[in-house]
Coordinates of C-alpha atoms in Angstrom, one line a residue:
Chain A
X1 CA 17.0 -4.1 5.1
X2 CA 17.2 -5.2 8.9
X3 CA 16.6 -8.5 9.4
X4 CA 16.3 -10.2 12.6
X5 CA 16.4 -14.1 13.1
X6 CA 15.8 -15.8 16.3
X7 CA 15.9 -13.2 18.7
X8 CA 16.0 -13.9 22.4
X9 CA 15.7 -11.3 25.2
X10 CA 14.7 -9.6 28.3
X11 CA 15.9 -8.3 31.9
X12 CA 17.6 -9.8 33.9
X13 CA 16.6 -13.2 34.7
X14 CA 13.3 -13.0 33.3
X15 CA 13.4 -13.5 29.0
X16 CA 10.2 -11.4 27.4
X17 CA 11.6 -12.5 23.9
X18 CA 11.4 -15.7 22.7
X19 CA 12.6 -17.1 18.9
X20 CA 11.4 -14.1 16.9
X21 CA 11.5 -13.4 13.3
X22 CA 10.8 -10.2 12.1
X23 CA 12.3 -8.4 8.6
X24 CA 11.6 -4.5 7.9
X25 CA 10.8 -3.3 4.2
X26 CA 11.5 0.2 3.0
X27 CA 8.9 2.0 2.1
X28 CA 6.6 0.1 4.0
X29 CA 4.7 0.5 7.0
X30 CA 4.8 -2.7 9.2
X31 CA 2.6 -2.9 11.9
X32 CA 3.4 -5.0 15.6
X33 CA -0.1 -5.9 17.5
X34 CA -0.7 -8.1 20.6
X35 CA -2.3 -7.6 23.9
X36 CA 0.0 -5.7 26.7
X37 CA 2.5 -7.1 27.8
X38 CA 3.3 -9.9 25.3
X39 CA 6.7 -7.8 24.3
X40 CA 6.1 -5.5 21.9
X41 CA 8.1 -2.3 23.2
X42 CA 10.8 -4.9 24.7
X43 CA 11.1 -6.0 20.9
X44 CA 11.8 -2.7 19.6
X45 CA 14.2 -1.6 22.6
X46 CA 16.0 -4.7 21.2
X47 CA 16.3 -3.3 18.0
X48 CA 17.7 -0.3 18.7
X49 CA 19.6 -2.0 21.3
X50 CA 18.6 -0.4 24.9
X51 CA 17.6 -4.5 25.6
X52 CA 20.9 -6.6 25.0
X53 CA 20.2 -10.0 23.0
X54 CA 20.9 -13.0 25.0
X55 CA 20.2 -15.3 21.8
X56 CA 19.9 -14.3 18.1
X57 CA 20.8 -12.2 15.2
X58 CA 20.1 -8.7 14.1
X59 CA 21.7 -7.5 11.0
X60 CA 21.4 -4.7 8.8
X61 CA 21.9 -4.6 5.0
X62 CA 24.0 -8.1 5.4
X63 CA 26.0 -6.6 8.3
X64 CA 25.5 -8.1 11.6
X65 CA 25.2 -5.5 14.1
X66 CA 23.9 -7.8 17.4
X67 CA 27.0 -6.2 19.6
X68 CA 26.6 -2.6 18.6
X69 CA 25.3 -0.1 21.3
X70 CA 22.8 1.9 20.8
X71 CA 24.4 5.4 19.7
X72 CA 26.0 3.3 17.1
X73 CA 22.7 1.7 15.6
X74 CA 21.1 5.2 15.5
X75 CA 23.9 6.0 13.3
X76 CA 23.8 3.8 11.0
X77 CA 19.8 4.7 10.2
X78 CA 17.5 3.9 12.6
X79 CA 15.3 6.3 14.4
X80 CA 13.7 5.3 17.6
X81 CA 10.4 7.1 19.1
X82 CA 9.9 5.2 22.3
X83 CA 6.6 4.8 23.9
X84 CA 7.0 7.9 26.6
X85 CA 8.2 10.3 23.8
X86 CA 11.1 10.5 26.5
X87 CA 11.5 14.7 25.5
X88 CA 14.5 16.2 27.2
X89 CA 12.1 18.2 29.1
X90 CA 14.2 21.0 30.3
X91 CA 15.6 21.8 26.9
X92 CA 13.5 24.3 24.3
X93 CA 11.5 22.6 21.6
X94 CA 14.6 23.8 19.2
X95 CA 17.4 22.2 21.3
X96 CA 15.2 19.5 21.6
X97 CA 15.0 18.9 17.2
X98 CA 19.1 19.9 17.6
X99 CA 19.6 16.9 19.4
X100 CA 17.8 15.0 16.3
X101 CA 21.3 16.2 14.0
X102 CA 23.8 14.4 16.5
X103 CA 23.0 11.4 14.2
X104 CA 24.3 12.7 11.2
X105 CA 27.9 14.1 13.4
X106 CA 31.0 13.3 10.7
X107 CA 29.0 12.9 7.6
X108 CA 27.9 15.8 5.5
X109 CA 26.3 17.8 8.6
X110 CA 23.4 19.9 8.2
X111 CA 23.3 22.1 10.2
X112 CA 19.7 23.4 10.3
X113 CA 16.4 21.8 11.0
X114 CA 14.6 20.5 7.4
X115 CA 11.7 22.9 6.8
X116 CA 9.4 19.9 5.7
X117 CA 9.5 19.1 9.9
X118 CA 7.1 22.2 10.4
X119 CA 5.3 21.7 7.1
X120 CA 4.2 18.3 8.9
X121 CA 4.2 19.6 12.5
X122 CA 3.3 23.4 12.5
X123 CA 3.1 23.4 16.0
X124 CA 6.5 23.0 16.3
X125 CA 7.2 26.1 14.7
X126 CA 5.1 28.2 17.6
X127 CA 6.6 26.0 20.2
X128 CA 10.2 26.7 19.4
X129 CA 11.2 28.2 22.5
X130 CA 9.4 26.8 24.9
X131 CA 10.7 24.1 27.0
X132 CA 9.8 20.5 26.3
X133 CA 8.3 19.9 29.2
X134 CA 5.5 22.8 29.4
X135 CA 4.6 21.0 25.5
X136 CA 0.9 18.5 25.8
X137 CA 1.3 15.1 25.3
X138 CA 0.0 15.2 21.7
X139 CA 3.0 18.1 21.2
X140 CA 5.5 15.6 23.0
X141 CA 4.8 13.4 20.0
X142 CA 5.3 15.5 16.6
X143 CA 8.2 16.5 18.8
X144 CA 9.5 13.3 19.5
X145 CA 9.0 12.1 15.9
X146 CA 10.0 15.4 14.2
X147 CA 13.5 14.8 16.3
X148 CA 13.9 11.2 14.8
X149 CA 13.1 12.3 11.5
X150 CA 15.9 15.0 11.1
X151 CA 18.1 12.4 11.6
X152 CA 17.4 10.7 8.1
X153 CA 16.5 7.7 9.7
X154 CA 16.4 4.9 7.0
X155 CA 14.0 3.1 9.7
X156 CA 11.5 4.2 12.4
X157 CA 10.6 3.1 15.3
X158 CA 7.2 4.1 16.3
X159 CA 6.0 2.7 19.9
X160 CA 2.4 3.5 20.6
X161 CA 2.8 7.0 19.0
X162 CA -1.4 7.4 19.1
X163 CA -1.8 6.4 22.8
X164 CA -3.7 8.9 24.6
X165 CA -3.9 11.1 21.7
X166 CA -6.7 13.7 20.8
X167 CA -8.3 12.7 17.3
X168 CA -7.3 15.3 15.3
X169 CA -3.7 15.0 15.6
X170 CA -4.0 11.0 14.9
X171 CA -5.0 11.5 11.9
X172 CA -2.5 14.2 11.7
X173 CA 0.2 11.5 13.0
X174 CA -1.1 8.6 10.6
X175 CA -0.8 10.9 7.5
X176 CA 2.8 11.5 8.6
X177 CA 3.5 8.1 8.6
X178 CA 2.0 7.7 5.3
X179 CA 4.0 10.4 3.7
X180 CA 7.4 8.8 5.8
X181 CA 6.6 5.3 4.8
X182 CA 5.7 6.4 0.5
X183 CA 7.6 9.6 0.1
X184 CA 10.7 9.0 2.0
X185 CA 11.2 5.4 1.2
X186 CA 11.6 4.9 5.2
X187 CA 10.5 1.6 6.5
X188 CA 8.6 2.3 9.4
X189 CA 7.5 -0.2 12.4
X190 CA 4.2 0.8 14.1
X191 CA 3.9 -1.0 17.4
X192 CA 0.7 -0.6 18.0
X193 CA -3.0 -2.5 20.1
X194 CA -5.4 -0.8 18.4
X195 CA -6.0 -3.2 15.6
X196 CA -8.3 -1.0 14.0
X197 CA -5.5 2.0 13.7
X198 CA -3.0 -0.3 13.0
X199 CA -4.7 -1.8 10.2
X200 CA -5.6 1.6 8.8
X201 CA -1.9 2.4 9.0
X202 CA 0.2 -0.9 8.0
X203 CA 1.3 -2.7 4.6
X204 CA 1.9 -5.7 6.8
X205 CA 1.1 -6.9 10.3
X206 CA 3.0 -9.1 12.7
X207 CA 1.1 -10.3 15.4
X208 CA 2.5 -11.1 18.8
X209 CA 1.9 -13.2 21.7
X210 CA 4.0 -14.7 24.4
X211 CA 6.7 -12.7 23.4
X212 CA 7.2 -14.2 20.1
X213 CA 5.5 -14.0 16.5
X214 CA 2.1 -16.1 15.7
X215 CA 0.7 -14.6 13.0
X216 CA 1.8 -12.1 9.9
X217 CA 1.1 -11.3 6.3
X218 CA -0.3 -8.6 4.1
X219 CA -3.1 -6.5 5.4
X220 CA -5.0 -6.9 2.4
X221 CA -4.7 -10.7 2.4
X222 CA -4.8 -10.8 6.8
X223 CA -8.7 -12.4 7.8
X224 CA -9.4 -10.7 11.6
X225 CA -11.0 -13.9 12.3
X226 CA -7.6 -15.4 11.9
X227 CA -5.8 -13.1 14.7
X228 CA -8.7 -12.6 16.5
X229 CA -7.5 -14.9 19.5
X230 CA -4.1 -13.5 19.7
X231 CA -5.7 -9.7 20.1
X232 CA -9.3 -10.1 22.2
X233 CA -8.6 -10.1 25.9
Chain B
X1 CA 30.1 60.6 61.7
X2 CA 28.5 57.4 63.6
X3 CA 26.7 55.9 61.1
X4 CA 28.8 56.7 58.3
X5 CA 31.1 54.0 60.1
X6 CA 28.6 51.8 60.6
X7 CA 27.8 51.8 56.8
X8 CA 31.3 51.5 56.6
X9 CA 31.6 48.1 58.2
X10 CA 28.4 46.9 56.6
X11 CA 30.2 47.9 53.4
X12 CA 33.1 45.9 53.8
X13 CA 31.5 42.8 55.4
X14 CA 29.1 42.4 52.4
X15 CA 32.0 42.3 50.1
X16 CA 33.9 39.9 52.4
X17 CA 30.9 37.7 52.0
X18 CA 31.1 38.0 48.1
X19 CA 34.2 37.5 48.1
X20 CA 34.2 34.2 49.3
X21 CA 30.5 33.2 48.2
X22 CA 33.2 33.8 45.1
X23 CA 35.6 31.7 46.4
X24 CA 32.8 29.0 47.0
X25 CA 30.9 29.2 44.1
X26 CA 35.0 28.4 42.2
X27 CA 35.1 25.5 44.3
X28 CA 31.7 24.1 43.8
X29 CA 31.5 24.7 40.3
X30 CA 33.1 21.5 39.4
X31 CA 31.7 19.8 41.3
X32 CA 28.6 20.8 40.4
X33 CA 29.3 19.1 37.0
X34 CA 30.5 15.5 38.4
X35 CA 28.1 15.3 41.2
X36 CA 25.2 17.2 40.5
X37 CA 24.6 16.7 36.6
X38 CA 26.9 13.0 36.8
X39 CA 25.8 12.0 39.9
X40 CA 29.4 10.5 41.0
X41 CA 30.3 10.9 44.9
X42 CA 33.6 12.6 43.5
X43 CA 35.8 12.6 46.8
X44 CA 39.0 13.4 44.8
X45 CA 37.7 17.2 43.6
X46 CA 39.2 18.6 46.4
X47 CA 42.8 17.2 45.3
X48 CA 41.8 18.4 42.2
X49 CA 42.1 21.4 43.8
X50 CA 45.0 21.0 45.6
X51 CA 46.9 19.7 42.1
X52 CA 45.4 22.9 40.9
X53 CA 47.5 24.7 43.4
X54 CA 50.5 22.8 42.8
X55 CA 50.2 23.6 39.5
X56 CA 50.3 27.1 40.2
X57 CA 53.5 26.7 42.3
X58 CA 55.1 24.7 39.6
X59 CA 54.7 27.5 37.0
X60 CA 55.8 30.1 39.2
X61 CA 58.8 27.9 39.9
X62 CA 59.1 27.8 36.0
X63 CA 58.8 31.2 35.4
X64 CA 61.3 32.6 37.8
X65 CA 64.0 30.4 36.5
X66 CA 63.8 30.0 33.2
X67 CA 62.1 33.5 32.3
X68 CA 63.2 36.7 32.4
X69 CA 62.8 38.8 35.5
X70 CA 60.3 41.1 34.0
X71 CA 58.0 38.1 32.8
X72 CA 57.3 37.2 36.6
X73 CA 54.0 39.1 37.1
X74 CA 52.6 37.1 34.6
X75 CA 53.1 33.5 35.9
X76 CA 49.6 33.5 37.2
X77 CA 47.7 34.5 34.3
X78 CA 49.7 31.4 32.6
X79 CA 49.0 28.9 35.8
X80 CA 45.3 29.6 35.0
X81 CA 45.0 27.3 31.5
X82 CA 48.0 25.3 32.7
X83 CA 45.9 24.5 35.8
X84 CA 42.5 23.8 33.7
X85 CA 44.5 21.3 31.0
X86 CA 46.7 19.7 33.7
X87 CA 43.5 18.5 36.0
X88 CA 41.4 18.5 33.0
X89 CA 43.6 15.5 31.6
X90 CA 44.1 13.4 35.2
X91 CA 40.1 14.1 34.9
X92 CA 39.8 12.2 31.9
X93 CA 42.1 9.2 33.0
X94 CA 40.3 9.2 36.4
X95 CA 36.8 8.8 34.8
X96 CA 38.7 6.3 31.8
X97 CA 40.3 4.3 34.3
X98 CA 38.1 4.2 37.7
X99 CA 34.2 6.1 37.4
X100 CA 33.3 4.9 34.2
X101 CA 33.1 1.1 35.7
X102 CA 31.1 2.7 38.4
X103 CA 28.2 4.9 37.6
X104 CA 24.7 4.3 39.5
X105 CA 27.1 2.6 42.3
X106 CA 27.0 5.8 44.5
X107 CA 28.8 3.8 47.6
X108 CA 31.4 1.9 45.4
X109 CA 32.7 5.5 43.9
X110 CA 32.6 7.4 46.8
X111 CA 35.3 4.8 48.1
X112 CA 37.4 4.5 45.2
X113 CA 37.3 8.5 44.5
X114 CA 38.3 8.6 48.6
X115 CA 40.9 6.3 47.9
X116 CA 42.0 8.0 44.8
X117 CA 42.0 11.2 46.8
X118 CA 44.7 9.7 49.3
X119 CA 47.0 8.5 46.4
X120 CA 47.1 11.9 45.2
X121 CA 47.6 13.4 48.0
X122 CA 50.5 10.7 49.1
X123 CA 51.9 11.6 45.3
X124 CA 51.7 15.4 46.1
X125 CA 53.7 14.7 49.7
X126 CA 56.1 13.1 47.7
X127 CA 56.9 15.2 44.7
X128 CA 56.9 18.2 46.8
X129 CA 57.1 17.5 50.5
X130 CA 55.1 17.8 53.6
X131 CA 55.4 21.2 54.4
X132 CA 53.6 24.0 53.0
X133 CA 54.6 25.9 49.9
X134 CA 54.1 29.6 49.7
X135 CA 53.0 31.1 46.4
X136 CA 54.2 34.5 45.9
X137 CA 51.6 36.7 44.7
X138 CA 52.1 38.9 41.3
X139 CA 52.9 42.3 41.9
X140 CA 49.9 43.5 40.5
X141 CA 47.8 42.3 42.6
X142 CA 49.0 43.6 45.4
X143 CA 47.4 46.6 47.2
X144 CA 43.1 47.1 46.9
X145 CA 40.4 49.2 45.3
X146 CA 39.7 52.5 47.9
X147 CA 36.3 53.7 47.6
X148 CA 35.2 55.7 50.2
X149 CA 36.7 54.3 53.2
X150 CA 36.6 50.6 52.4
X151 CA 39.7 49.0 50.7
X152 CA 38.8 46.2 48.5
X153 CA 41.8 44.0 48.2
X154 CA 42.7 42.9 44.3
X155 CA 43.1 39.3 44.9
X156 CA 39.7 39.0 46.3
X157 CA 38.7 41.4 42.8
X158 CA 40.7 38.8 41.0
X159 CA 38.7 36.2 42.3
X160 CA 35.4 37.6 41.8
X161 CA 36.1 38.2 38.2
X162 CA 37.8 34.7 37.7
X163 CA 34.4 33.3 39.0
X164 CA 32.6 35.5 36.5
X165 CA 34.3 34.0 33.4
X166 CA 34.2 31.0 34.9
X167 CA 30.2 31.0 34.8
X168 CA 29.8 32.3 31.6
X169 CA 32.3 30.3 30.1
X170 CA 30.4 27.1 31.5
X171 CA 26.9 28.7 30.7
X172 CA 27.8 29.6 27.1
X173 CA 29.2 26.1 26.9
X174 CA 26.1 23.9 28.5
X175 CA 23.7 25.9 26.8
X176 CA 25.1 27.3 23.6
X177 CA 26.9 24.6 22.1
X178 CA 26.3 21.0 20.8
X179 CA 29.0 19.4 22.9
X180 CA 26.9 21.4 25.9
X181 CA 23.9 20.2 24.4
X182 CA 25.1 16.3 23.8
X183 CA 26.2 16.9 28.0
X184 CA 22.9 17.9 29.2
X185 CA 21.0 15.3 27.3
X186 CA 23.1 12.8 28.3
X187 CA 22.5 13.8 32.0
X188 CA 18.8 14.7 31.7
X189 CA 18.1 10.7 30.1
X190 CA 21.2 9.1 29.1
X191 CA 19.5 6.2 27.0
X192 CA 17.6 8.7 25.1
X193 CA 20.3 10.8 24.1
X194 CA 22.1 7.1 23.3
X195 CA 19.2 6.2 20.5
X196 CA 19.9 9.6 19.1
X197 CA 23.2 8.7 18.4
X198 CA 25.1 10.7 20.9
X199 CA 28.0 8.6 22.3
X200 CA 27.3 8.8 26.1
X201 CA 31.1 7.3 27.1
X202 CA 32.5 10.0 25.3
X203 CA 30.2 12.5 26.6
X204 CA 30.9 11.2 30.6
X205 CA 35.2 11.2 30.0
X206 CA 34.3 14.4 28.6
X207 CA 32.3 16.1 31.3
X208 CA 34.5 14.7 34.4
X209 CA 37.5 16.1 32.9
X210 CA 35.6 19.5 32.8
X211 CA 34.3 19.0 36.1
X212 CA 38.0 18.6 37.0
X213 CA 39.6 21.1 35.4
X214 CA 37.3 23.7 37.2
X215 CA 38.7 22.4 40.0
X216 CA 41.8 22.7 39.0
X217 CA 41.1 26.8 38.1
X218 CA 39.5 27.1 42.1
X219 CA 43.3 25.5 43.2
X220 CA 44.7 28.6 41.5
X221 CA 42.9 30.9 43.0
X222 CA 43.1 29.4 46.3
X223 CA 47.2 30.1 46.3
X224 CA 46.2 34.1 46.4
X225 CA 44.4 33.4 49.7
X226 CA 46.7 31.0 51.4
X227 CA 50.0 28.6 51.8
X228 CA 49.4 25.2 49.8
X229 CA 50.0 21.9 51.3
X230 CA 49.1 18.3 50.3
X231 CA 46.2 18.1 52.2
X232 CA 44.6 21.4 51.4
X233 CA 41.7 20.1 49.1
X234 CA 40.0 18.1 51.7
X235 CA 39.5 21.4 53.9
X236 CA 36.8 22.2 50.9
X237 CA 35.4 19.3 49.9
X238 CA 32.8 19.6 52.6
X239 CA 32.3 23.1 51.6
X240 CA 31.5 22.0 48.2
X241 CA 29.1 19.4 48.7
X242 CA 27.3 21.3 50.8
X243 CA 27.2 24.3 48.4
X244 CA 25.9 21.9 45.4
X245 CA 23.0 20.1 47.8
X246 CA 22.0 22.8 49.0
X247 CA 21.6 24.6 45.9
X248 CA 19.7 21.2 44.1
X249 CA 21.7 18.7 42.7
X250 CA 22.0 19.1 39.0
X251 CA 21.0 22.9 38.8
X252 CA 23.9 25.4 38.1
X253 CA 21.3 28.2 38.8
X254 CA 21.1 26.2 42.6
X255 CA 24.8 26.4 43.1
X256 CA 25.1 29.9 42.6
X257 CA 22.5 31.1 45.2
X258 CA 23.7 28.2 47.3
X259 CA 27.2 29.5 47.2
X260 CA 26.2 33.4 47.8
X261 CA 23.9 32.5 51.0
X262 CA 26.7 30.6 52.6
X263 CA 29.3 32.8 51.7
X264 CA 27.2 35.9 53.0
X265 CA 25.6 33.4 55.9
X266 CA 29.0 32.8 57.3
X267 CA 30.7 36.1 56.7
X268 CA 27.9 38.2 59.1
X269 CA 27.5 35.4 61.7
X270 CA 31.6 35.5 62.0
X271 CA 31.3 39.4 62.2
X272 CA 29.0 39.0 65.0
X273 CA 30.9 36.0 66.6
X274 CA 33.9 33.8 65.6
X275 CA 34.8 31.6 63.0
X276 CA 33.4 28.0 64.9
X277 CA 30.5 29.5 65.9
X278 CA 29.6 30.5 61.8
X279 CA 30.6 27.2 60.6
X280 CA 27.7 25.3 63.6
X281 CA 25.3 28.2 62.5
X282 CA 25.6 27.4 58.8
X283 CA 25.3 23.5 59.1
X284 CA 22.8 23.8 61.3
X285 CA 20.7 25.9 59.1
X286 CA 21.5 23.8 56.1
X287 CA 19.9 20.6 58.4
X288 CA 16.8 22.7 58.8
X289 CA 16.6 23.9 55.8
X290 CA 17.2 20.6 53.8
X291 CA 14.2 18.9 56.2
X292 CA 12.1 21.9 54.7
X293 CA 13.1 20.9 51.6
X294 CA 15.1 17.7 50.4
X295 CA 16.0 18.7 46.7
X296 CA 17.6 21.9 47.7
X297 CA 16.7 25.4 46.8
X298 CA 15.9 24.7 43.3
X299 CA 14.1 21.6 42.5
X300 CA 14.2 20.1 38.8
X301 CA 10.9 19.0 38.3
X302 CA 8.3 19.4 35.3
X303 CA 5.8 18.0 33.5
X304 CA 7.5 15.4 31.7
X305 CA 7.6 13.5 35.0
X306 CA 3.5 12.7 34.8

């Protein structure tokens, strides 16, 4: 589904990415794991395309898309949930999810938000008027992925969405995923340094180091003494 | 008898200083939208203004030669849109051409919107001279309001009503529609808004053109209160900028206090003294009160900023 080959990227003069390989499933749940720092997030801003490529291809269902900007990519299917939540924090909850239709502007529009949103996220529902900002971290994050999600992603892009995150509502995350990832057919990426979580959550794991891919394969086939020296710090 | 003269005079001065907090808040309310929410030194608003005005000349000038006699009166209630699409459009080519190669360079498009302003002044000087113009006020708007003893003119009325649609117009638009909504998520975290698919060039050509056409609906009213000459925008600007940093960049709520205490600021103190002495009071105050506090009267911050 998106494909890319040989990626190269970064700020400035300073490249985080180097030569990476990386291919997204639907239906599946592929995890991203390495240390801080190794490029992770920078990898998925590249995706989506907030990082420009310096090197590389990205291309989506056999169409390259390596120029498009990022409003474009977003149209096309992929759903971004970056590692702050980034919540337009002076809007209401509702204006907030809104913003999560601009996606589907032109096509077929729907103009309401799906009612499966608050059957994952309930809290939502109460929250609807406040503003953004007055919403808990944990609240930031059903927002934030509630928001992608209306826009019938056919890819998400999870960064960190369990950091700092009250128990009860990571398991409430990771069974949204799950439903996402079997229900939906989406392909989901889960960047991700808690190996334990991401493991729980993932069909199959990259791991990264150095800003480029060392390891990868099915979780069910993946020995921890095999990535073990990419992940212990 | 006394103080029923007094109250009189107290009457009168407090709507003299609505009137022009009015008159402000129509001049800072575009601006408000390309400085405070875009964050571009917009030097050129106040020719905006002054095209505005121009604009408002021209259509009279249209309307008592090609219309019939009776239609006159009405000019002005046809400048108004004329004025809003006219500036509204040399918005949009400004922003197309010039500001959109120079967002976060707050230095660079302060410049080139300074040097924009004096070609569009020069233009103005051109097409219709050095000198003054005179717009000729409708008919019905001659004369004032009596109550009690205190005439309230129905230009400065006009005005204050003008401003009113004005706000809600631009409140029912930033926080009632999607095209609002795409603008204030675009200015609140543009590459957010950009990942959800919202495309942010559109949405900037889009908002300076609003921005200008506001303008270009204060350079109406500014006809009612005076003559019109090429230069007459950059006796605002100042005004403006201080009206929108003083209210808290990027906060509509901001500019409208902002704009009523230095309207009603400047009104008493010139009661009390003359017309210099209000405009040293006023900046002075605004100095002090800015050291008190930086961001202005109303501050945007919340929780998302941990």
């Amino acid at each position: 589904m998106l494909t890319a080959r040989g990626l190269r990227a970064g700020y400035d003069e300073s490249m985080v990415l180097h030569d990476v390989d990386f291919c997204i499933e639907p239906g599946k749940v592929t995890g991203i794991l390495g240390r801080n720092g190794v490029g992770k997030s920078t990898f998925l801003k590249s995706i989506i395309g907030l990082v420009p490529l310096r090197n590389g291809c990205l291309s989506w269902e056999g169409e390259n898309i390596t120029k498009r900007k990022p409003d474009k990519r977003a149209r096309l299917g992929i759903g971004y949930v970056p590692q702050g939540r980034e919540i337009f924090s002076s809007l209401t909850v509702e204006e907030n999810l809104l913003l999560g239709l601009e996606v589907l502007k032109g096509k077929k529009r729907k103009q309401s938000i799906p009612k499966e949103i608050f059957e994952w996220f309930p809290v939502l529902k109460e929250m609807l008027h406040r503003k953004g900002g007055d919403l808990s971290g944990g609240q930031q994050q059903q927002l934030a992925i509630a928001r992608a999600m209306i826009g019938n992603p056919k890819i998400l892009l999870l960064d960190e969405p369990m950091e700092g995150i009250q128990p009860s509502i990571v398991q409430l995350i990771q069974e949204v995923i799950g439903i996402i990832a079997k229900e939906k057919g989406i392909g989901v990426v889960l960047v991700e340094h808690n190996v334990d979580l991401a493991l729980e959550c993932s069909d199959y794991i990259y791991v990264m180091d150095r800003g480029t891919m060392v390891a990868e394969g099915k979780v069910s086939e993946v020995k921890f003494e095999d990535i073990e020296q990419f992940l212990v710090v | 008898m006394k103080g029923g003269a007094a109250m009189e005079i107290w009457a009168s001065q407090l709507f003299n200083g609505l009137s022009y907090s009015s008159f402000l808040l129509l001049i800072a309310l575009g601006l408000a939208i390309t400085f405070g929410l875009m964050k571009v030194m917009n030097m050129a608003h106040g020719d905006m203004i002054m095209i505005g005005a121009y604009v408002t000349y021209s259509t009279q000038l249209i309307f008592s030669s090609f219309m019939p006699q009776n239609m006159f009166d009405y000019y002005f209630l046809f400048s108004i849109p004329i004025a809003f699409v006219v500036t509204a459009c040399i918005g949009w080519i400004l922003e197309k051409s010039l500001i959109q190669f120079l967002y976060n360079r707050p230095l660079d498009s302060m410049l080139a919107t300074w040097g924009v302003s004096l070609i569009l002044q020069q233009i103005a000087r051109t097409i219709f001279g050095a000198p003054n113009v005179a717009v000729k006020t409708p008919s019905w708007l001659d004369g004032g309001l009596q109550i009690a003893a205190v005439t309230l003119p129905y230009k400065r009325l006009f005005i204050l009503v003008l401003v009113g649609l004005c706000l809600t117009g631009l409140y029912v638009y930033l926080y009632r529609t999607a095209a609002g909504r795409r603008m204030t998520a675009v200015t609140l975290n543009r590459q957010m808004a950009s990942c959800l698919g919202v495309n942010t060039r559109k949405v900037d050509a889009g908002a300076f053109a609003l921005g200008s056409g506001l303008g270009g609906v204060a350079g109406c009213a500014l006809t009612l209160l005076g003559p019109v000459g090429p230069t007459v925008g950059t006796n605002y600007i100042i005004d403006a900028f201080m009206i929108v940093i003083l209210g808290g960049i990027g906060n509509l709520k901001g500019t409208l206090i902002g704009a009523v205490v230095i309207g009603l600021i400047s009104t008493f103190v010139e009661f009390g003294s003359s017309a210099t002495i209000a405009k040293v009071v006023v900046f002075a105050l605004i100095i002090l009160f800015l050291q008190w506090k930086p961001f202005g009267l109303i501050s945007t911050r919340s929780r998302a900023l941990d």
